[in-house]
Each structure stands twice: as structure tokens, then as C-alpha cells.
Tab-separated table of C-alpha atoms in Angstrom:
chain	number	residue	atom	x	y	z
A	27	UNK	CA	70.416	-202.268	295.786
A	28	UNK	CA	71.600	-199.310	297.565
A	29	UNK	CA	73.297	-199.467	301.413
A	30	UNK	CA	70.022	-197.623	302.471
A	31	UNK	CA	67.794	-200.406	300.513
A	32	UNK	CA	69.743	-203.053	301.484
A	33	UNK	CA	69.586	-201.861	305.278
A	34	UNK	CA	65.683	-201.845	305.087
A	35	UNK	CA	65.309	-205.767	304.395
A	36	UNK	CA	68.131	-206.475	306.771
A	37	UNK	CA	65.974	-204.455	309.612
A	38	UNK	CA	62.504	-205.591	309.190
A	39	UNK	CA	63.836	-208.910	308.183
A	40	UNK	CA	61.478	-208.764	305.478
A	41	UNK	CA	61.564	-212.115	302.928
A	42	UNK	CA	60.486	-212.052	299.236
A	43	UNK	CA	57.165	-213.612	299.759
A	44	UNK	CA	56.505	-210.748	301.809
A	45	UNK	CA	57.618	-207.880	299.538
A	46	UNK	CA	55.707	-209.807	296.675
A	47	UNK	CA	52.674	-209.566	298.722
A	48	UNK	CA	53.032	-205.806	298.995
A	49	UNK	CA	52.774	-206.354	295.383
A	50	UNK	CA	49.483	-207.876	295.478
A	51	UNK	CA	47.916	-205.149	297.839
A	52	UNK	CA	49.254	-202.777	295.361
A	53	UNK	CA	47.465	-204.616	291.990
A	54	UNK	CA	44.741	-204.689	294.026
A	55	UNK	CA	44.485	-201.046	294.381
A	56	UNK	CA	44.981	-200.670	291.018
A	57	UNK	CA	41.884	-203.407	290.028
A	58	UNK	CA	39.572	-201.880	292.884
A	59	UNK	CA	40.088	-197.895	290.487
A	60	UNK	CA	42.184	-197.122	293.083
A	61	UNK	CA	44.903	-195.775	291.165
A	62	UNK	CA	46.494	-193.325	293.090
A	63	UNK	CA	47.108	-195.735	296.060
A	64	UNK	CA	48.696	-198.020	293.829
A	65	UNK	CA	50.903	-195.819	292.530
A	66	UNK	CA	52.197	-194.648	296.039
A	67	UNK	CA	52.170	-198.670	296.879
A	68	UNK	CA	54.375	-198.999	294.225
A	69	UNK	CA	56.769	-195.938	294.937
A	70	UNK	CA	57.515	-197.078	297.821
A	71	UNK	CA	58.283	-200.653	296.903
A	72	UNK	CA	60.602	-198.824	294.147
A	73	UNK	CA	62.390	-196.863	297.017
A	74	UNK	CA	62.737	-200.497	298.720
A	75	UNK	CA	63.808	-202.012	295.696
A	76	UNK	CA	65.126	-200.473	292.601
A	77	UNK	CA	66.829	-203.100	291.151
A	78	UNK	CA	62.987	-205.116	290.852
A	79	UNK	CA	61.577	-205.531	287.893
A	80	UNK	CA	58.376	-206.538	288.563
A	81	UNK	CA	57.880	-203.633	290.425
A	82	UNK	CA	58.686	-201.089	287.859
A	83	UNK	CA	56.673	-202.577	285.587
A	84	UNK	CA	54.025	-202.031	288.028
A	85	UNK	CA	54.573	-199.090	288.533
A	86	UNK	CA	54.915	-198.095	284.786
A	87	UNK	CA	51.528	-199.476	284.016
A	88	UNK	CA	50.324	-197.319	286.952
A	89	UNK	CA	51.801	-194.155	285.545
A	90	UNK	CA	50.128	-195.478	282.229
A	91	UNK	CA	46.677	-195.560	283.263
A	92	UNK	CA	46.913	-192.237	285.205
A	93	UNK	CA	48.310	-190.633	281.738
A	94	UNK	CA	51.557	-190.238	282.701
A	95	UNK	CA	53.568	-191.523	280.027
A	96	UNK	CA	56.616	-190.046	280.695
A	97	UNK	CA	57.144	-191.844	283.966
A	98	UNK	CA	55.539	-194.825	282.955
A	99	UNK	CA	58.288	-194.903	279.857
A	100	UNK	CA	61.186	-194.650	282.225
A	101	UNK	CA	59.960	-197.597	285.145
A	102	UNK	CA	58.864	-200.004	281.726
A	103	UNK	CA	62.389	-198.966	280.430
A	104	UNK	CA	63.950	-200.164	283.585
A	105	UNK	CA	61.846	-203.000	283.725
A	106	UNK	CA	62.797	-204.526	280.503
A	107	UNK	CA	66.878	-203.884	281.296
A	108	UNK	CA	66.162	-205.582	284.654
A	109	UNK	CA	64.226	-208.628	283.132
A	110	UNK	CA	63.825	-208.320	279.341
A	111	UNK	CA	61.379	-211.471	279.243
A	112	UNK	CA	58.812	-209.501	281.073
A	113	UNK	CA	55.758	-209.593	278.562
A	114	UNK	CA	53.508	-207.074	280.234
A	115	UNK	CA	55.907	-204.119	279.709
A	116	UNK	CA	56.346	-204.704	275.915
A	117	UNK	CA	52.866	-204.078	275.775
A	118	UNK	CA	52.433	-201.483	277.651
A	119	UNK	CA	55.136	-199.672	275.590
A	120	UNK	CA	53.354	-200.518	272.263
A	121	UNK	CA	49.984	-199.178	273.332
A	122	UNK	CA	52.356	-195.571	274.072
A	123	UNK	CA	53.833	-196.149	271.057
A	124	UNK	CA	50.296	-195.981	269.139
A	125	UNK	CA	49.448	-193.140	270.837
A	126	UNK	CA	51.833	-191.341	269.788
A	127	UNK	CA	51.177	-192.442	265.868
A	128	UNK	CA	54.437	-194.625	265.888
A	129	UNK	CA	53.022	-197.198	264.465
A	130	UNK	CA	56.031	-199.385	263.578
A	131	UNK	CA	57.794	-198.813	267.088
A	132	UNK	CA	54.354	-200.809	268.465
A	133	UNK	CA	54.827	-203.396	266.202
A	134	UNK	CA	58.047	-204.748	267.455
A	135	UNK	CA	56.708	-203.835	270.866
A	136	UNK	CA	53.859	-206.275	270.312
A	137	UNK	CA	55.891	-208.610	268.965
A	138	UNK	CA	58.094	-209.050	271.115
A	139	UNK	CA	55.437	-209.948	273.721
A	140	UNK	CA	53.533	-212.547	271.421
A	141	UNK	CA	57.341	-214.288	270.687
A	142	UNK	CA	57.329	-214.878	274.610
A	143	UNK	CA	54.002	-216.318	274.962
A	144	UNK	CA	54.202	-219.431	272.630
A	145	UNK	CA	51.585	-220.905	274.512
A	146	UNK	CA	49.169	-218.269	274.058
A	147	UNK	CA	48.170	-218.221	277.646
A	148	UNK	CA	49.366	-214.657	278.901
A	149	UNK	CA	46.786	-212.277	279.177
A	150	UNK	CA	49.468	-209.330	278.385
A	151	UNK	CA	50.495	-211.397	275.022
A	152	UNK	CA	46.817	-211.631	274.328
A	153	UNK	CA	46.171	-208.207	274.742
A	154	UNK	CA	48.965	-207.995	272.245
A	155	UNK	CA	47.300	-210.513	269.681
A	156	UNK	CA	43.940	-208.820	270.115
A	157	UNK	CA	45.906	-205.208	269.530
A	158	UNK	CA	47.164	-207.026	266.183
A	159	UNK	CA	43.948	-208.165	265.235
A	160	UNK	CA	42.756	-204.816	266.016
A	161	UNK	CA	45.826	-203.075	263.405
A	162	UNK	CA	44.995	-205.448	260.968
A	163	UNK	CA	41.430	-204.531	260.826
A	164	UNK	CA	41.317	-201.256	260.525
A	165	UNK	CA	44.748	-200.956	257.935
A	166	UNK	CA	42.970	-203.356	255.915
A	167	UNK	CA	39.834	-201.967	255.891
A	168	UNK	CA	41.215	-198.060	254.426
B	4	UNK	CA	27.111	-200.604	256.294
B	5	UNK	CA	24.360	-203.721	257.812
B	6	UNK	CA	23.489	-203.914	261.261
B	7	UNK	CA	26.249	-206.453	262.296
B	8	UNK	CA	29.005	-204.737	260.849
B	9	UNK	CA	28.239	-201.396	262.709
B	10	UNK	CA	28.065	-203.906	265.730
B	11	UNK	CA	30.984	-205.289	264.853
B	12	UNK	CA	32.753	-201.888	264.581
B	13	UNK	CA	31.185	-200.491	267.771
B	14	UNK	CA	32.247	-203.752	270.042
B	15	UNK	CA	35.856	-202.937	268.588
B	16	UNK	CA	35.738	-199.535	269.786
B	17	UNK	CA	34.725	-200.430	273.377
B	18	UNK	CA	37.329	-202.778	273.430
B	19	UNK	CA	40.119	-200.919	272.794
B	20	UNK	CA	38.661	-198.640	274.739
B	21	UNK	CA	38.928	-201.210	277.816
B	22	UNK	CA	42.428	-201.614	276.925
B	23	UNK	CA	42.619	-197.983	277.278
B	24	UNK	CA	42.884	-196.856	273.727
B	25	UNK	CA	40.291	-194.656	273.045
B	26	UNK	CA	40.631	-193.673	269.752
B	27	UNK	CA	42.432	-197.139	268.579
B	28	UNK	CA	40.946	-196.517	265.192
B	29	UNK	CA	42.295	-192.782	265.084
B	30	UNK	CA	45.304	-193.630	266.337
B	31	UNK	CA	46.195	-196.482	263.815
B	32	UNK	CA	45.058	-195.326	261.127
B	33	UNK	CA	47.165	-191.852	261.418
B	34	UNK	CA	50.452	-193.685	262.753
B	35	UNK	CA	50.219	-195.890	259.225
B	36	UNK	CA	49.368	-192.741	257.346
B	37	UNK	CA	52.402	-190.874	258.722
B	38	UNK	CA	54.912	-194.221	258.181
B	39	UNK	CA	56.018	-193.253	255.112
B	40	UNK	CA	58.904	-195.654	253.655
B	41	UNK	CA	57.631	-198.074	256.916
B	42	UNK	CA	54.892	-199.008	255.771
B	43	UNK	CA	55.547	-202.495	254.027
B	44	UNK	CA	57.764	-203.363	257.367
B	45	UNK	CA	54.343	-202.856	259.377
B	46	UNK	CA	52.577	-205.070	256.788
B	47	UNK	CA	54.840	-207.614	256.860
B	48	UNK	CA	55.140	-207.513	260.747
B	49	UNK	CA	51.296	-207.797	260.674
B	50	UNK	CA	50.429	-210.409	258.172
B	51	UNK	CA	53.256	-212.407	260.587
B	52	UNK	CA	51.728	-211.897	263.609
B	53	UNK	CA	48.066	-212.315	262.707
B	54	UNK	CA	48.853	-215.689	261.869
B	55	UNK	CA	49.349	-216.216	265.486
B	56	UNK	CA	46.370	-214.283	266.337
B	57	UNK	CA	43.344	-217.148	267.215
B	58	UNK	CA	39.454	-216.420	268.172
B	59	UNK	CA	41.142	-218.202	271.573
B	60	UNK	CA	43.414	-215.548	272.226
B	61	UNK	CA	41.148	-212.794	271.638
B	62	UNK	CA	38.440	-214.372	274.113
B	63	UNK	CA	41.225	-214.713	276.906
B	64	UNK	CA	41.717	-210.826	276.204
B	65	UNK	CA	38.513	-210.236	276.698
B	66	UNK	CA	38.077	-211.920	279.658
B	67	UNK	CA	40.796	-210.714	281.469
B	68	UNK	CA	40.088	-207.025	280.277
B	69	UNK	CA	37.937	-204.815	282.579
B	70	UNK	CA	36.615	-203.285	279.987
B	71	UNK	CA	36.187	-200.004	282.101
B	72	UNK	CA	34.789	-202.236	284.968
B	73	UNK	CA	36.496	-202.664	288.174
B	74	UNK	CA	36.805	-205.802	290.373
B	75	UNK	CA	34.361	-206.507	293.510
B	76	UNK	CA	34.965	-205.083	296.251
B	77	UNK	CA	37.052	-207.288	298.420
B	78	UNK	CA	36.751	-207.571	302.398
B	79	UNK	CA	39.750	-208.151	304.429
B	80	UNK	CA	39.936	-211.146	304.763
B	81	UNK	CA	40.157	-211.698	300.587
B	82	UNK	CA	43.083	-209.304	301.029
B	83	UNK	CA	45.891	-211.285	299.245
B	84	UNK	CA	49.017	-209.984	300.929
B	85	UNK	CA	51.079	-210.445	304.231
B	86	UNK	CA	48.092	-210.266	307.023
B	87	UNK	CA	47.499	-207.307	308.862
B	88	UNK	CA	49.569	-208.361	312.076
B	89	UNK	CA	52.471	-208.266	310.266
B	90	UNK	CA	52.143	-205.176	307.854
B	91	UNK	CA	51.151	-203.455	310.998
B	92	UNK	CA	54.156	-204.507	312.760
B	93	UNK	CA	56.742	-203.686	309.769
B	94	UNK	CA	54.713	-200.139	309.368
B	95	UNK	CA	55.959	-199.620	312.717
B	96	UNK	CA	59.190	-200.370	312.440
B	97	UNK	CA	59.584	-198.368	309.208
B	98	UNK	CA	58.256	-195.398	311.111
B	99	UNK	CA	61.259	-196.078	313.900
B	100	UNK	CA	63.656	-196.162	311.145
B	101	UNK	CA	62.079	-193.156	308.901
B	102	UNK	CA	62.387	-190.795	311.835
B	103	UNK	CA	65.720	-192.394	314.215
B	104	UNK	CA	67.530	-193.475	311.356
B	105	UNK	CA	67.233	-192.703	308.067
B	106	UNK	CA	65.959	-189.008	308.717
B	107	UNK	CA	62.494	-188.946	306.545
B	108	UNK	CA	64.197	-190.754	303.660
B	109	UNK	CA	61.836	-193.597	304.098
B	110	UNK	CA	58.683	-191.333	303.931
B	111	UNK	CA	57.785	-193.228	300.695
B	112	UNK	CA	58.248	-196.322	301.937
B	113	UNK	CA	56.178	-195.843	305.019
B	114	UNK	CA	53.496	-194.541	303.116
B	115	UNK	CA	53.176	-197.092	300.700
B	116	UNK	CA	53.093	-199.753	304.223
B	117	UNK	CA	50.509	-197.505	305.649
B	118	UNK	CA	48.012	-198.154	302.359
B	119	UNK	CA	48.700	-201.626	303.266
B	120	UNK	CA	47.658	-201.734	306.652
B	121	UNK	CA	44.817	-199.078	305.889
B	122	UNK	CA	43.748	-202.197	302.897
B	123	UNK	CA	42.830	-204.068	306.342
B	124	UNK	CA	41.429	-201.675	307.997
B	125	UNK	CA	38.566	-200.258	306.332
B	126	UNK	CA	35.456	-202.814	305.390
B	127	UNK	CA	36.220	-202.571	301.851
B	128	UNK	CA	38.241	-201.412	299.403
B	129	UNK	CA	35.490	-199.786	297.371
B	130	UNK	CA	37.065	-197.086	295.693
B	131	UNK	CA	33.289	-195.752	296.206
B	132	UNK	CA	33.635	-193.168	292.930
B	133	UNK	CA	34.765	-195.839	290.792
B	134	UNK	CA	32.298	-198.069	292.021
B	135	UNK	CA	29.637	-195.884	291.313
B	136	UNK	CA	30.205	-194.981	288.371
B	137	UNK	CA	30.567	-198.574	287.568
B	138	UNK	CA	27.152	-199.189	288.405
B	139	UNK	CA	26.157	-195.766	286.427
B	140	UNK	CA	27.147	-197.754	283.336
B	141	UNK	CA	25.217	-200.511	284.038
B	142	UNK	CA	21.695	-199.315	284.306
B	143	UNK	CA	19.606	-199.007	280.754
């Protein structure tokens, strides 16, 4: 965190809890259509917090939807090196990954999402099984 | 091709679709065309991971997918968050800072406080053009 960033949470005394919950408005933007809200929710969380994880992932899904991928790469980039057992990121880079034909690149992407979700109860590792099921359908079908 | 297949093909469709892959077909299909010498590392990565693909896991997806729909619209008081009194107060306290302090460096940051107080504000946050076309989809 940067002196700036780090004098921000000192001065509004703000806790976790509460920046989480700037979070929450944020996703809720985002679930509402609202995507160009929650991207500037989650810009400015980024400028609170850079070293946040959560948030860039966020924020990278944003940029995703909105068709950015290029900025959406570099926040689920930063993600993953600031929490690399994030699931929802690995997908997210796997479904840029088929869009641009690299179909092997998405693979491990997905992968690595499903191998953190033994369980089988995260909707982003879900989203990665049903993106497998998907792969396997159509490559088996040609 | 019988009638439930072509169902079968067309439900896929609008479910990638919902996960924001239009064109999942396309796309696929091209990306294992172009692999060249990676194409039995994509099978093999496949025929692994299917195995861990259940009818389970693909209903979860599909119920947590919005399939191109968007959530209700949510009064205030559903806001999840940090309550308006005190979003409101740290808005205005960034705004101190922003301008005394930290000379318009913050603007992001006050922004991104502001949509949180506006989320309290207004009745509901009905993105109305998404909403609408929500509903367009809807009628027969």
C-alpha cells in the first residue's frame, strides 16, 4: 500500500468490513446492468487499495463484461499474484483465452479453477465444469 | 438432426451465451483447429476434467448464471453495504481530503463513494435500460 493509500484508511478510519461492503455496492452495480458504475466503484477501491485482490478481480471481470480485455487481463493478472487461490479469475482468464482461439491456454485456466473447488460448490468452478462440458461437446462432436 | 437435439444444441448456445460467450461453438472449434501439435494435450486435459464434470455442477451453473437477465431491482434498504449515514459521512471526508490534502488525487476514490451514497439515494437501482430490455426478452 502506498503512503497516500495507507493515509486514506488511517483518516476515515475506515475497517475491512467497511471497504468489503464497498465491494458489495459495487457487485451490485454490476448484477443490477449497471456496469459502468461498477467499474468506477471498483477504480476507486483499486486507488484505495492496490495491493487487494479481491478487488482486482472485480474489477477485471468488470473490464471483461464491458469488452475490455486488455484491462481486465492486467487487474486478473494482479489478482492471481496477490492471491493465486482466487477461482473466479482463472476463469475469467480462460473464457479470454477462448476468445482469442487459444484453446489450450483455457484449459489450464479452467483447470486450475476446478482443482480449487473439490467440493464442487463454487459457482466460478462450475462455470468452469460447465465450460468443459461445453469443449467436450462440441470437439467431440466434429 | 431430431427435434431434441436441435434443442439441445440451441439451449447450449444460450448458455454460453449467458456466460458471455457468444459464439462458444465458433470459438472452440477454431482454437482446436488452429492447436496444431496441442491438440492431444487439450484431449487429455479434457477427458481429465470431464470426469469431474457432474449434471450437479452444471445445474449450480445454471442457476447462478444470469443468463442475460439481471437481478431485481433492490430498494435501499436491501442495499448490502455500510448504511448510508456512514458512506455519506466518509464521502465527505474524502472530499476534505481530495481538495485540502491530497490535491484531486483522490478524484477516483470520491467518485466511486459518491455511487455509493447515490445507491441510497435513488428508489432503486434499476438500471432502467437494462431492465427494459430485460422485460423485452420476456414477452412471446
Amino acid at each position: 500500500m502506498s503512503e497516500i493509500q495507507k493515509g486514506i484508511v488511517e483518516e476515515l478510519n475506515l475497517t475491512f468490513g467497511e471497504f468489503s461492503g464497498m465491494g458489495r455496492i459495487g457487485t451490485l452495480f454490476f448484477q443490477l446492468g449497471n456496469k459502468e458504475k461498477a467499474r468506477q466503484i471498483f477504480e476507486g477501491l483499486v486507488e484505495m487499495d492496490s495491493e487487494n485482490a479481491d478487488t482486482h478481480s472485480a474489477l477485471g471481470a468488470v473490464y471483461l463484461s464491458l469488452g475490455n480485455e486488455e484491462k481486465a487481463l492486467r487487474h486478473l493478472v494482479k489478482s492471481l499474484e496477490l492471491n493465486s487461490e482466487q477461482i473466479a479469475p482463472y476463469v475469467n482468464l480462460a473464457q479470454i483465452s477462448i476468445r482469442r482461439f487459444k484453446l489450450l491456454e483455457a484449459m489450464n485456466f479452467l483447470a486450475s479453477a476446478i482443482v480449487r473447488d473439490p467440493h464442487r460448490t463454487h459457482p466460478g468452478a462450475n462455470r468452469a465444469r460447465a465450460m468443459i462440458y461445453g469443449v467436450q461437446k462440441i470437439i467431440s462432436e466434429d | 438432426m431430431n427435434v431434441e437435439e436441435n434443442k439441445s444444441k440451441t439451449d447450449l448456445a444460450e448458455f454460453y451465451e449467458g456466460l458471455g460467450l457468444t459464439g462458444f461453438g465458433i470459438m472452440v472449434r477454431t482454437g482446436f483447429e488452429n492447436a496444431g501439435f496441442e491438440k492431444d494435450d487439450i484431449l487429455r486435459i479434457v477427458e481429465m476434467l470431464s470426469q469431474d464434470v457432474s449434471p450437479e455442477a452444471i445445474k449450480s451453473a445454471e442457476a447462478r448464471l444470469p443468463l442475460g437477465r439481471y437481478s431485481e431491482p433492490k430498494t435501499p434498504e436491501e442495499i448490502p453495504g455500510i448504511g448510508k449515514g456512514r458512506t455519506t459521512e466518509l464521502l465527505k471526508k474524502l472530499q476534505v481530503l481530495n481538495k485540502e490534502k491530497y490535491g484531486g488525487k483522490l478524484d477516483k476514490v470520491v467518485l466511486a463513494f459518491a455511487l455509493a451514497v447515490e445507491a441510497f439515494e435513488i428508489t432503486t437501482l434499476y438500471d432502467k435500460r437494462a431492465a427494459f430490455s430485460q422485460f423485452r426478452n420476456l414477452r412471446p
